[in-house]
PDB file of N, CA and C in Angstrom:
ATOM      1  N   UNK A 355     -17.470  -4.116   4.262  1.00  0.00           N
ATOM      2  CA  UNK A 355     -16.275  -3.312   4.075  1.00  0.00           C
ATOM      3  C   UNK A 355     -15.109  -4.026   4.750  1.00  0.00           C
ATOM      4  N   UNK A 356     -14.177  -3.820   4.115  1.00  0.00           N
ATOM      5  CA  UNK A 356     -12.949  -4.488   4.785  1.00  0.00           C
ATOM      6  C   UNK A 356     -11.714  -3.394   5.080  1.00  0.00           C
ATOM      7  N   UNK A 357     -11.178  -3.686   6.019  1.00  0.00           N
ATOM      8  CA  UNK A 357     -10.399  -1.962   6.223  1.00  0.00           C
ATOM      9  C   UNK A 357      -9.447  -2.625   6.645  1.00  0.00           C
ATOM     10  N   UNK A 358      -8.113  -2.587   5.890  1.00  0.00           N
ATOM     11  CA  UNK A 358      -6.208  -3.054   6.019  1.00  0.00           C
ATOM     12  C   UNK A 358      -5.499  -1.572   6.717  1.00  0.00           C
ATOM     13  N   UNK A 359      -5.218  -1.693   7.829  1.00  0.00           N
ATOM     14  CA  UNK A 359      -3.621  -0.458   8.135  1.00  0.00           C
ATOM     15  C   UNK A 359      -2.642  -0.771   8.615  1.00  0.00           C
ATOM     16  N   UNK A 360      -1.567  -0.393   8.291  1.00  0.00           N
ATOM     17  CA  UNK A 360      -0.483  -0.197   8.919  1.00  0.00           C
ATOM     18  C   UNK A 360       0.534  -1.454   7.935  1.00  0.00           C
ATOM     19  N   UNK A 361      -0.008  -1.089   6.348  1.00  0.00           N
ATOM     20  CA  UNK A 361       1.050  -1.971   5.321  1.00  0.00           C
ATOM     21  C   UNK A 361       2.134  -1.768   5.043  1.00  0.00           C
ATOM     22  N   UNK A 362       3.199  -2.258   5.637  1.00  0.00           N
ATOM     23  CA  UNK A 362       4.542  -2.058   5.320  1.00  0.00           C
ATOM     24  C   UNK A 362       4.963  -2.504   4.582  1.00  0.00           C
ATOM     25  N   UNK A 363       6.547  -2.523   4.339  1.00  0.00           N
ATOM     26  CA  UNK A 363       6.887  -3.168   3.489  1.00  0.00           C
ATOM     27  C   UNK A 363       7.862  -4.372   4.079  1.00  0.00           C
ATOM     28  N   UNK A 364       6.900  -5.465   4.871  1.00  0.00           N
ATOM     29  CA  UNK A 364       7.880  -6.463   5.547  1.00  0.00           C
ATOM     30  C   UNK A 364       7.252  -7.646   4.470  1.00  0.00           C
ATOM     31  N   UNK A 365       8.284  -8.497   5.035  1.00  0.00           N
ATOM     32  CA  UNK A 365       7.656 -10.253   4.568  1.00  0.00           C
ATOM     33  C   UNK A 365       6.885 -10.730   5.693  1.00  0.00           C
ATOM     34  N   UNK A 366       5.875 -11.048   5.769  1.00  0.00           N
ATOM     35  CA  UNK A 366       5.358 -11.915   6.732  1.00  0.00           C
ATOM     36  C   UNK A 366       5.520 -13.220   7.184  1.00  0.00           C
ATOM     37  N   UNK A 367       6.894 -13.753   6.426  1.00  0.00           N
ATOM     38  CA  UNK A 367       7.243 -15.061   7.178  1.00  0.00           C
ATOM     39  C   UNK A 367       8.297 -14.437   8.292  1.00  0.00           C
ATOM     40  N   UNK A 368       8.854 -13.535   7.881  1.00  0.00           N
ATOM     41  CA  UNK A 368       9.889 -13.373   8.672  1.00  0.00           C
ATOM     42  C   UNK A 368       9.638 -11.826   9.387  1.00  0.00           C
ATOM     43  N   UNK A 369       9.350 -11.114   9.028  1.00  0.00           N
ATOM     44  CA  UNK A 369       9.170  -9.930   9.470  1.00  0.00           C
ATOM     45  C   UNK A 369      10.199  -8.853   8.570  1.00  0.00           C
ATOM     46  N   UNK A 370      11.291  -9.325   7.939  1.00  0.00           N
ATOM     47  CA  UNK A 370      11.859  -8.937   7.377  1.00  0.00           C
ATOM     48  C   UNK A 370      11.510  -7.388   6.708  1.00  0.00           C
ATOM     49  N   UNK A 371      12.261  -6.620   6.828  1.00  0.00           N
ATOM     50  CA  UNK A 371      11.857  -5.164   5.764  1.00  0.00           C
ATOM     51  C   UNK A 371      12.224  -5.896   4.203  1.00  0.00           C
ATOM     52  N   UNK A 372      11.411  -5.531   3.030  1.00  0.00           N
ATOM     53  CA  UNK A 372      11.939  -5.666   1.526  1.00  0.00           C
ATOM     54  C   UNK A 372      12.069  -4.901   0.938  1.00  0.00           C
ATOM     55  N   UNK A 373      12.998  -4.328   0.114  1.00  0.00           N
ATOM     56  CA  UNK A 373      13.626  -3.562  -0.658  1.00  0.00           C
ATOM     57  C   UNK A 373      13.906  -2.196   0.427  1.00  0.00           C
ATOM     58  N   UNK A 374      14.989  -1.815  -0.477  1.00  0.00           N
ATOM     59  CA  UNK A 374      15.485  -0.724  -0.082  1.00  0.00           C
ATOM     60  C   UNK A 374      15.137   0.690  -0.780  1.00  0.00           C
ATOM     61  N   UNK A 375      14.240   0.442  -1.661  1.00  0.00           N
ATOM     62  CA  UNK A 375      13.651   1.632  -2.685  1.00  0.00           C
ATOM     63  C   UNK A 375      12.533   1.616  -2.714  1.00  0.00           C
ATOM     64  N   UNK A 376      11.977   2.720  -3.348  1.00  0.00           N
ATOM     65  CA  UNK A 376      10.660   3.113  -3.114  1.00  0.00           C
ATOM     66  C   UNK A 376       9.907   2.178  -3.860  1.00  0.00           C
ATOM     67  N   UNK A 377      10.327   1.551  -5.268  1.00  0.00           N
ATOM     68  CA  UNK A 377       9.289   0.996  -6.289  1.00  0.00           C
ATOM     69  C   UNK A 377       9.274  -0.560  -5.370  1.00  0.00           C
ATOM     70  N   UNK A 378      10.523  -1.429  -4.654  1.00  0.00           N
ATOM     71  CA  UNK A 378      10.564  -2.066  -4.181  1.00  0.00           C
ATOM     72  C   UNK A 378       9.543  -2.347  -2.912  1.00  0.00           C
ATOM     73  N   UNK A 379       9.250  -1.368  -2.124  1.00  0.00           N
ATOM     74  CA  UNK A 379       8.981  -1.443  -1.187  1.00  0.00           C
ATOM     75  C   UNK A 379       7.271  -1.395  -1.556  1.00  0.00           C
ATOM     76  N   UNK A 380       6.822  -0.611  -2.305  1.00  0.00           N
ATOM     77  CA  UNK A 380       5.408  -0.432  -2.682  1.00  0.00           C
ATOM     78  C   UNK A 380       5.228  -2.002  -3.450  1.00  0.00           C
ATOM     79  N   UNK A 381       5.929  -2.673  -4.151  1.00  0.00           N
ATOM     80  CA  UNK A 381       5.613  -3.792  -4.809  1.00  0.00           C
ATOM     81  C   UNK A 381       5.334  -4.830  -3.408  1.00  0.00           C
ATOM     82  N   UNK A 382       5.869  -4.402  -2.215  1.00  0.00           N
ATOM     83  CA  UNK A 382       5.734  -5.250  -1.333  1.00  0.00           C
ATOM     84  C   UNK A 382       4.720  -4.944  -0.281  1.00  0.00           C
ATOM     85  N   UNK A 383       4.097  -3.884  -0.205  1.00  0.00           N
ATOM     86  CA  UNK A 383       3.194  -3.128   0.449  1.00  0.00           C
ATOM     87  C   UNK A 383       1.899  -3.661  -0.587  1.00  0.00           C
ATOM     88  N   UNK A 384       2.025  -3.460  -1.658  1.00  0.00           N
ATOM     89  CA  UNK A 384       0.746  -4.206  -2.492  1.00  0.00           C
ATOM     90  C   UNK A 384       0.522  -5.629  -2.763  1.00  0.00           C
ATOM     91  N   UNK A 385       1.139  -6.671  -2.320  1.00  0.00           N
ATOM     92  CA  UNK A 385       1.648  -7.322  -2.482  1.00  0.00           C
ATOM     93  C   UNK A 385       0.928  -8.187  -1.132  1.00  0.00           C
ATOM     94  N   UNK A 386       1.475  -7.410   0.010  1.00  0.00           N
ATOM     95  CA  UNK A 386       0.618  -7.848   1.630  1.00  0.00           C
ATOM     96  C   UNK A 386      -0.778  -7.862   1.443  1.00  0.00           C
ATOM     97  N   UNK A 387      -1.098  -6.351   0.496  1.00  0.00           N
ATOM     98  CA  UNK A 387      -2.599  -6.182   0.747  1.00  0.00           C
ATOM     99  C   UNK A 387      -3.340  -7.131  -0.218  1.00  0.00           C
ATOM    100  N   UNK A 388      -2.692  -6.992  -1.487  1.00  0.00           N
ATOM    101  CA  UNK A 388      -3.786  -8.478  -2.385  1.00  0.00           C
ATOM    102  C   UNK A 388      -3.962  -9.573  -1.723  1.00  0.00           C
ATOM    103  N   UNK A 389      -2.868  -9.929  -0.410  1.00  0.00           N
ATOM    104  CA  UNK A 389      -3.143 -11.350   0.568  1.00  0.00           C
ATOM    105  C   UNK A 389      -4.257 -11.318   1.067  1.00  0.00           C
ATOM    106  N   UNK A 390      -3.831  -9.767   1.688  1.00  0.00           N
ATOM    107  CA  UNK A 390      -5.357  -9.705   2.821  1.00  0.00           C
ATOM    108  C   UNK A 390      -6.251  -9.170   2.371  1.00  0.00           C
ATOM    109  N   UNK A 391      -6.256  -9.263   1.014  1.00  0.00           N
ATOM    110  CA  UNK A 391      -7.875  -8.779   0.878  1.00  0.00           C
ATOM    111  C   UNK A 391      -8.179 -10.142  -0.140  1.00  0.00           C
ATOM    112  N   UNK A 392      -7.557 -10.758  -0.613  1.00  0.00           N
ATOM    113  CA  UNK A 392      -7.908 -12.108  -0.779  1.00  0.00           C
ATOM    114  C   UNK A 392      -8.655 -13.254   0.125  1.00  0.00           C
ATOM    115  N   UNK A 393      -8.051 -12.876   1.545  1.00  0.00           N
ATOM    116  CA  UNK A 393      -8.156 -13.970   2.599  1.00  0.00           C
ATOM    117  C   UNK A 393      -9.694 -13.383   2.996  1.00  0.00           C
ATOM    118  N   UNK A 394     -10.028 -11.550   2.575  1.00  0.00           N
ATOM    119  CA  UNK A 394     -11.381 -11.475   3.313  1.00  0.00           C
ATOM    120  C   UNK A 394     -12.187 -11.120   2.308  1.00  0.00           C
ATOM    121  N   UNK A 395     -12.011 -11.907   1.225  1.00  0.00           N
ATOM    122  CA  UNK A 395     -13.236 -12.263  -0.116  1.00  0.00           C
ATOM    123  C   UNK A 395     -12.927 -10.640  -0.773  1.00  0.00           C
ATOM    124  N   UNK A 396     -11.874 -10.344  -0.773  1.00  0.00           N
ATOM    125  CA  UNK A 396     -11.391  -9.265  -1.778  1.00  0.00           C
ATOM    126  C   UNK A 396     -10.713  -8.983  -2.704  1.00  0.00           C
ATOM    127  N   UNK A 397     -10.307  -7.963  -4.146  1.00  0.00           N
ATOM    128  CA  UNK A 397      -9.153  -7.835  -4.483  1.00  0.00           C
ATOM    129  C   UNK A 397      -9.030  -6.463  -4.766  1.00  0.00           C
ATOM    130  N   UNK A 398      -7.838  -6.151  -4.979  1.00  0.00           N
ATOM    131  CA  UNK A 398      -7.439  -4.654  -5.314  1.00  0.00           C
ATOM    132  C   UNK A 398      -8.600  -3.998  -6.094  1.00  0.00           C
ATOM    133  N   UNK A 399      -9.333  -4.674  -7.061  1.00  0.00           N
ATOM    134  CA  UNK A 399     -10.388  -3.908  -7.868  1.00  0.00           C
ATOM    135  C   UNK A 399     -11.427  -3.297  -6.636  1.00  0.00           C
ATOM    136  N   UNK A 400     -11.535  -4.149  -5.995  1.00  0.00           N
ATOM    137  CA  UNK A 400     -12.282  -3.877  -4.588  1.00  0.00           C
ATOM    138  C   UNK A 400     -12.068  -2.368  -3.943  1.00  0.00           C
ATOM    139  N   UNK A 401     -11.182  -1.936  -4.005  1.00  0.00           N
ATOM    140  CA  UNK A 401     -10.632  -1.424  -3.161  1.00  0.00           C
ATOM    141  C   UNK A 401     -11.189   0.821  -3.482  1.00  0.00           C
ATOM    142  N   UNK A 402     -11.618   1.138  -2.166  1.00  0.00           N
ATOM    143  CA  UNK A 402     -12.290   2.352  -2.391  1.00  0.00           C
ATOM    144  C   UNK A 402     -11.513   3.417  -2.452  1.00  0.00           C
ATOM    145  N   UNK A 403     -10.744   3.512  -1.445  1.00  0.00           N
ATOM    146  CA  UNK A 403     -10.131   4.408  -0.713  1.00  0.00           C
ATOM    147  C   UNK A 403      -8.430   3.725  -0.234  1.00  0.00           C
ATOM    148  N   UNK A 404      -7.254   4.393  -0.433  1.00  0.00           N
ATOM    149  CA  UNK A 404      -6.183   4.550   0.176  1.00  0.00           C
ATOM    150  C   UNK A 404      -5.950   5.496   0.746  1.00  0.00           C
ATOM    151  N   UNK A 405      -4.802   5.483   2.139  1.00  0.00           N
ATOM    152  CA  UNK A 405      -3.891   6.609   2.484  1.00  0.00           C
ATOM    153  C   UNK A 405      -2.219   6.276   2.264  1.00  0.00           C
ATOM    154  N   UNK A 406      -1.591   6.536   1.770  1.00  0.00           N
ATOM    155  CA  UNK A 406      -0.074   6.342   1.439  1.00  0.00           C
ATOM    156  C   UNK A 406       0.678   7.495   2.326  1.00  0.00           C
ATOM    157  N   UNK A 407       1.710   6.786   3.135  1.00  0.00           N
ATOM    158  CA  UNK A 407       2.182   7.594   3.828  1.00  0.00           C
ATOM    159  C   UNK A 407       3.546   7.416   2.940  1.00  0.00           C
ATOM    160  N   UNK A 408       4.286   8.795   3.135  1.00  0.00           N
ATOM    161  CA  UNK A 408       5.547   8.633   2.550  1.00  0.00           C
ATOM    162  C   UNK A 408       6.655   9.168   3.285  1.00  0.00           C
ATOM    163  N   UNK A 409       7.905   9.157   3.532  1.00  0.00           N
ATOM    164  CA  UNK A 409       8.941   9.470   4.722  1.00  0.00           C
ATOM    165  C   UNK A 409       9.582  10.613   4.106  1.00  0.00           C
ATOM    166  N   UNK A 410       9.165  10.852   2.465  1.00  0.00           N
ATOM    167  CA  UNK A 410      10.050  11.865   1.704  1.00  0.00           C
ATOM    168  C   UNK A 410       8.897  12.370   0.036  1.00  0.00           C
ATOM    169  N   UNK A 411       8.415  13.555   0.088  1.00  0.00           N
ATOM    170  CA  UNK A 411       8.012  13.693  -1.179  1.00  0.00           C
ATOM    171  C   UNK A 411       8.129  13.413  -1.997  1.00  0.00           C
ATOM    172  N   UNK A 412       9.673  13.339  -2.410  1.00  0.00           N
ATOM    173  CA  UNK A 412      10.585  13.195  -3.554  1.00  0.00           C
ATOM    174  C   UNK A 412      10.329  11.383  -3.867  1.00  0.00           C
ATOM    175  N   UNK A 413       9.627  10.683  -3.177  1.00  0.00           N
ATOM    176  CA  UNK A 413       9.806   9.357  -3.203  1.00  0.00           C
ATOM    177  C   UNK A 413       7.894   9.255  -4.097  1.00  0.00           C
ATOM    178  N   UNK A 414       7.121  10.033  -4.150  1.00  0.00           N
ATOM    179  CA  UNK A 414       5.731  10.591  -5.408  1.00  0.00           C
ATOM    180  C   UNK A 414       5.911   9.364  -6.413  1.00  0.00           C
ATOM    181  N   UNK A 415       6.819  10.049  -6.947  1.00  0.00           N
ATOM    182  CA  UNK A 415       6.917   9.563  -8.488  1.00  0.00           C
ATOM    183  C   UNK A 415       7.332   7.990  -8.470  1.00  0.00           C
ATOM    184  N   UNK A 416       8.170   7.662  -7.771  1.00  0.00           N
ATOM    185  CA  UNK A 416       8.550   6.132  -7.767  1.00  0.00           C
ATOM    186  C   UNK A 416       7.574   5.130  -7.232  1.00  0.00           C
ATOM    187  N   UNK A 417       6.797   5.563  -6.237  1.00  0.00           N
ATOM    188  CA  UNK A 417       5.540   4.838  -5.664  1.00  0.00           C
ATOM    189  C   UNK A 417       4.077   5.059  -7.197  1.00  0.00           C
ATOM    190  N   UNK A 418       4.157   6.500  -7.261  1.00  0.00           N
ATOM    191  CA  UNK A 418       2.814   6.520  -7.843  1.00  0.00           C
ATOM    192  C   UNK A 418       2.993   5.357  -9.418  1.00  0.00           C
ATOM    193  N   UNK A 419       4.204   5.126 -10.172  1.00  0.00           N
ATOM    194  CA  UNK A 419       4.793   4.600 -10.979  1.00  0.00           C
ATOM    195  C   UNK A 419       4.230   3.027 -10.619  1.00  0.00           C
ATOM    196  N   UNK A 420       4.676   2.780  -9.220  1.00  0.00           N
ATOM    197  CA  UNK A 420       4.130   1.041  -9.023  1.00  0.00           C
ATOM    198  C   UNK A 420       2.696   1.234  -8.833  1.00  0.00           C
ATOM    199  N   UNK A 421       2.317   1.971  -8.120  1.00  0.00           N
ATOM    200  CA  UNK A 421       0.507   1.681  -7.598  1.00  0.00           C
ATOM    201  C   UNK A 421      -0.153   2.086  -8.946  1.00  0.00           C
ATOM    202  N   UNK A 422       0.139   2.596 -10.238  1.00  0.00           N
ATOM    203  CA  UNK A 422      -0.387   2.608 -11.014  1.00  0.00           C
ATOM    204  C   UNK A 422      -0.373   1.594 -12.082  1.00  0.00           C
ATOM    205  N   UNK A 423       0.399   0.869 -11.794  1.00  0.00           N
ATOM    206  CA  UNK A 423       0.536  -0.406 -12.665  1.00  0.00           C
ATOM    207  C   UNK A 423      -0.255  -1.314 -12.021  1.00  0.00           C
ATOM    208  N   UNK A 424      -0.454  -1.338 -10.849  1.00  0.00           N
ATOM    209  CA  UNK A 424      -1.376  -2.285 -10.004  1.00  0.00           C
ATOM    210  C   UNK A 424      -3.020  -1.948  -9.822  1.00  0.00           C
ATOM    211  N   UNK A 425      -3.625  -0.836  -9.854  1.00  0.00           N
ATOM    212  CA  UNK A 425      -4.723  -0.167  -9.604  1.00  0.00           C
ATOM    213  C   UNK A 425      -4.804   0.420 -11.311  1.00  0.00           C
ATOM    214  N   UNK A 426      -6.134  -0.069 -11.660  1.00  0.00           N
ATOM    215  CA  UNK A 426      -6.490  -0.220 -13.070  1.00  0.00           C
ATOM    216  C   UNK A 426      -7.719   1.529 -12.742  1.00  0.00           C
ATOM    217  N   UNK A 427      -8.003   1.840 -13.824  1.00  0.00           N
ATOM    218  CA  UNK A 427      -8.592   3.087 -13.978  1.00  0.00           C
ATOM    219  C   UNK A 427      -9.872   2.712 -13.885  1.00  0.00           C
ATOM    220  N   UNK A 428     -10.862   3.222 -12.921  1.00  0.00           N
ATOM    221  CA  UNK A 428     -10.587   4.684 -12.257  1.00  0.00           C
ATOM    222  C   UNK A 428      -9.882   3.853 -10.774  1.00  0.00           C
ATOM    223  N   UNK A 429      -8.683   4.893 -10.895  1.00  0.00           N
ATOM    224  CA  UNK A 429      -8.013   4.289  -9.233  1.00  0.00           C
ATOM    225  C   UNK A 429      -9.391   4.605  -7.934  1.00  0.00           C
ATOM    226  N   UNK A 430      -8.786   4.070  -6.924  1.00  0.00           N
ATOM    227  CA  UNK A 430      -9.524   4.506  -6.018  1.00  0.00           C
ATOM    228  C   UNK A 430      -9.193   5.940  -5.390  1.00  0.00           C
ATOM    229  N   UNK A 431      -9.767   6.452  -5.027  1.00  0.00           N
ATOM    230  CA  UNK A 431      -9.770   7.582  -4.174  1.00  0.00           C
ATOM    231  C   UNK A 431      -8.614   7.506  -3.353  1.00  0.00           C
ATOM    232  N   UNK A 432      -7.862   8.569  -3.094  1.00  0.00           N
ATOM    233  CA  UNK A 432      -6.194   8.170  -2.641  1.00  0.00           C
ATOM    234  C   UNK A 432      -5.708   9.852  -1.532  1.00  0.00           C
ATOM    235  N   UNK A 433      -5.276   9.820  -0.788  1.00  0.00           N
ATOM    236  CA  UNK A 433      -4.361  10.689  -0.040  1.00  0.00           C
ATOM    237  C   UNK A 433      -3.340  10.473   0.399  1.00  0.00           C
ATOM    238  N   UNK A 434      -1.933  11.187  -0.058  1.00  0.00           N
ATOM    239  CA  UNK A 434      -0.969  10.852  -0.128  1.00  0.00           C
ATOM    240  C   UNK A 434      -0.267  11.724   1.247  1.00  0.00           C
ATOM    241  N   UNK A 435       0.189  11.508   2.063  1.00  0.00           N
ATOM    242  CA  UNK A 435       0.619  11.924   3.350  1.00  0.00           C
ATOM    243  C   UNK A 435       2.278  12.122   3.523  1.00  0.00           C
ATOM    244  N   UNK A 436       2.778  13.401   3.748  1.00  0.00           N
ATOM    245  CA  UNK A 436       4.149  12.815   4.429  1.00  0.00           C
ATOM    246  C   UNK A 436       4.275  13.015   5.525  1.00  0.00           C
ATOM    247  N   UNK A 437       5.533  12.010   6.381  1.00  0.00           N
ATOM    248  CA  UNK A 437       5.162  11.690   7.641  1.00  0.00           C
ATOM    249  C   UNK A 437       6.837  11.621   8.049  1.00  0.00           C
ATOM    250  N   UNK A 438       7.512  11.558   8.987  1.00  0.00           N
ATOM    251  CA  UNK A 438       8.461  10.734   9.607  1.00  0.00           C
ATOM    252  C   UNK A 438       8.409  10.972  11.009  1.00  0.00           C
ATOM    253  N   UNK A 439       9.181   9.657  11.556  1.00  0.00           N
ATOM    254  CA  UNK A 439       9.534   8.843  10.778  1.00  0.00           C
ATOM    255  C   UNK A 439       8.151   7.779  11.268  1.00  0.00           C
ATOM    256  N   UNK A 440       8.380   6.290  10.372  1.00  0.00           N
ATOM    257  CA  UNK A 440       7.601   5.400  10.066  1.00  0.00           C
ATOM    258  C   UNK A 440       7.980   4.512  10.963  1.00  0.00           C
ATOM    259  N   UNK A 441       7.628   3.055  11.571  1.00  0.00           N
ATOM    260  CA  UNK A 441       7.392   2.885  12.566  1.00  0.00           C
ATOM    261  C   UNK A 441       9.362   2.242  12.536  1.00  0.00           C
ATOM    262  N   UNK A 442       9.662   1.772  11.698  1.00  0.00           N
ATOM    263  CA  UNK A 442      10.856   1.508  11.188  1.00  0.00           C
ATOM    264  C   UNK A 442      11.757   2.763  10.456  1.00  0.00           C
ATOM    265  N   UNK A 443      13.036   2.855  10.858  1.00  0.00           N
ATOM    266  CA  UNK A 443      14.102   3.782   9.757  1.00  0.00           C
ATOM    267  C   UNK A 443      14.158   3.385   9.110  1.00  0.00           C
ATOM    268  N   UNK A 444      14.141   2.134   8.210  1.00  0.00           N
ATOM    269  CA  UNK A 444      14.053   1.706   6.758  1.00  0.00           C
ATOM    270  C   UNK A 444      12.795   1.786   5.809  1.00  0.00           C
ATOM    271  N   UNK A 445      11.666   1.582   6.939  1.00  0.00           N
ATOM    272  CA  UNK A 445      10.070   1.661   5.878  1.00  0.00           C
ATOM    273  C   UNK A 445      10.598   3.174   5.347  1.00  0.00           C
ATOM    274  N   UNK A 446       9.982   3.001   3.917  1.00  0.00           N
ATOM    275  CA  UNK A 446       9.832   4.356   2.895  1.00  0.00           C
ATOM    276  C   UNK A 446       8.150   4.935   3.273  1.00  0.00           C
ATOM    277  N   UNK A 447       7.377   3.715   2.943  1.00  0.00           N
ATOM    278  CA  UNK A 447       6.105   3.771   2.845  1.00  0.00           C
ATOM    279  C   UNK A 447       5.323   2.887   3.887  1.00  0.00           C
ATOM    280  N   UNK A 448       3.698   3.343   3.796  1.00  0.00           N
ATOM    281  CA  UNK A 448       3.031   2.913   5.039  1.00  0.00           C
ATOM    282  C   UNK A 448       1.774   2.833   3.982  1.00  0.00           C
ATOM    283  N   UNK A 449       0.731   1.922   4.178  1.00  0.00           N
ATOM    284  CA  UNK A 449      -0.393   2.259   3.191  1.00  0.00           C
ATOM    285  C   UNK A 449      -1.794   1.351   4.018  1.00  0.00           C
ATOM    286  N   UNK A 450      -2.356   2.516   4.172  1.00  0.00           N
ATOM    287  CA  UNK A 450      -4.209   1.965   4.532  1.00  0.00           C
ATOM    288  C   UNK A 450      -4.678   1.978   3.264  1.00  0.00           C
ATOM    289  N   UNK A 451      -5.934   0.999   3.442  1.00  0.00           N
ATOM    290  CA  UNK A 451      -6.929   0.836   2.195  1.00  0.00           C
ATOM    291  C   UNK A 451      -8.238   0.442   3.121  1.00  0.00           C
ATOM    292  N   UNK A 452      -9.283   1.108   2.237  1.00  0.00           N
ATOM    293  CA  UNK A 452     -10.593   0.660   2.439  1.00  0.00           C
ATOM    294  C   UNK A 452     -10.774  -0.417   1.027  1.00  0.00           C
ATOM    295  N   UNK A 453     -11.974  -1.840   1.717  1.00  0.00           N
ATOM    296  CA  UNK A 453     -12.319  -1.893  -0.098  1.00  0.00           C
ATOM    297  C   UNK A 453     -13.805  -2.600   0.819  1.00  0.00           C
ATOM    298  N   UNK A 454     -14.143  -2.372  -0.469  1.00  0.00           N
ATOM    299  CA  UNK A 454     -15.701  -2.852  -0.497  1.00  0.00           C
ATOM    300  C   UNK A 454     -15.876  -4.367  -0.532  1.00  0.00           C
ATOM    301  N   UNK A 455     -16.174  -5.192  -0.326  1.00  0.00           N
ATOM    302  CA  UNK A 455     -16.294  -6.850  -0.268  1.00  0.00           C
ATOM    303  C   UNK A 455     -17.532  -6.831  -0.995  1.00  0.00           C
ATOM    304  N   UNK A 456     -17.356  -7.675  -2.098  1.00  0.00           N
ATOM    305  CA  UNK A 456     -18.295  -8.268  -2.980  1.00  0.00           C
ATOM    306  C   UNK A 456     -19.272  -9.231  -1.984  1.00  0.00           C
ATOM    307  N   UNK A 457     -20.630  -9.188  -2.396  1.00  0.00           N
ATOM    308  CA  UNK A 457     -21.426 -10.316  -1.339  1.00  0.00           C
ATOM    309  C   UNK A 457     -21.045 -11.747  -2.352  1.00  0.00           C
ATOM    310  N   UNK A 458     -21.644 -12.351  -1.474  1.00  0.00           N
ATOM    311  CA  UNK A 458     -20.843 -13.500  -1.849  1.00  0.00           C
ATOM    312  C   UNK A 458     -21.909 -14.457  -2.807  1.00  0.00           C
TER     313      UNK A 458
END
């Protein structure tokens, strides 16, 4: 099992926050995690379980819009949380994942 938390929506060269919107910020939150679950013999298909934290309800529809273009059917098992604030005033979103690691 491989277990990712605390996915923001930074760049990891710089630390940088990316985008200023919700679809932005989830493209960059999924984006971290295909790295790291690449680097530990994983990929999104992998993946069992999410928690999505969100800073505003109203921000649902613009996230669920990207993670569904990325997570092919049947999604994984998902709980969607709202929270503030996030560890940053700019993060929208926050996202844990469980995924299963293929043996090798």
């Amino acid at each position: 099992m491989l277990y990712l938390s605390g996915l923001v929506p930074v760049d990891p060269a710089d630390g940088a926050t990316v985008g200023s919107n919700i679809q932005a910020q989830t493209e960059q939150v999924i984006s971290v995690m295909r790295r790291l679950l690449a680097a530990g013999g994983a990929e999104l298909s992998d993946v069992v379980k999410t928690t999505v934290f969100l800073t505003d309800p109203s921000l649902a529809a613009g996230m669920n819009e990207v993670y569904a273009a990325h997570f092919a059917e049947p999604r994984p098992a998902r709980s969607t949380v709202v929270v503030r604030p996030l560890a940053r005033p700019e993060f929208l979103i926050e996202v844990e994942s469980i995924a299963r690691v293929p043996p090798p």
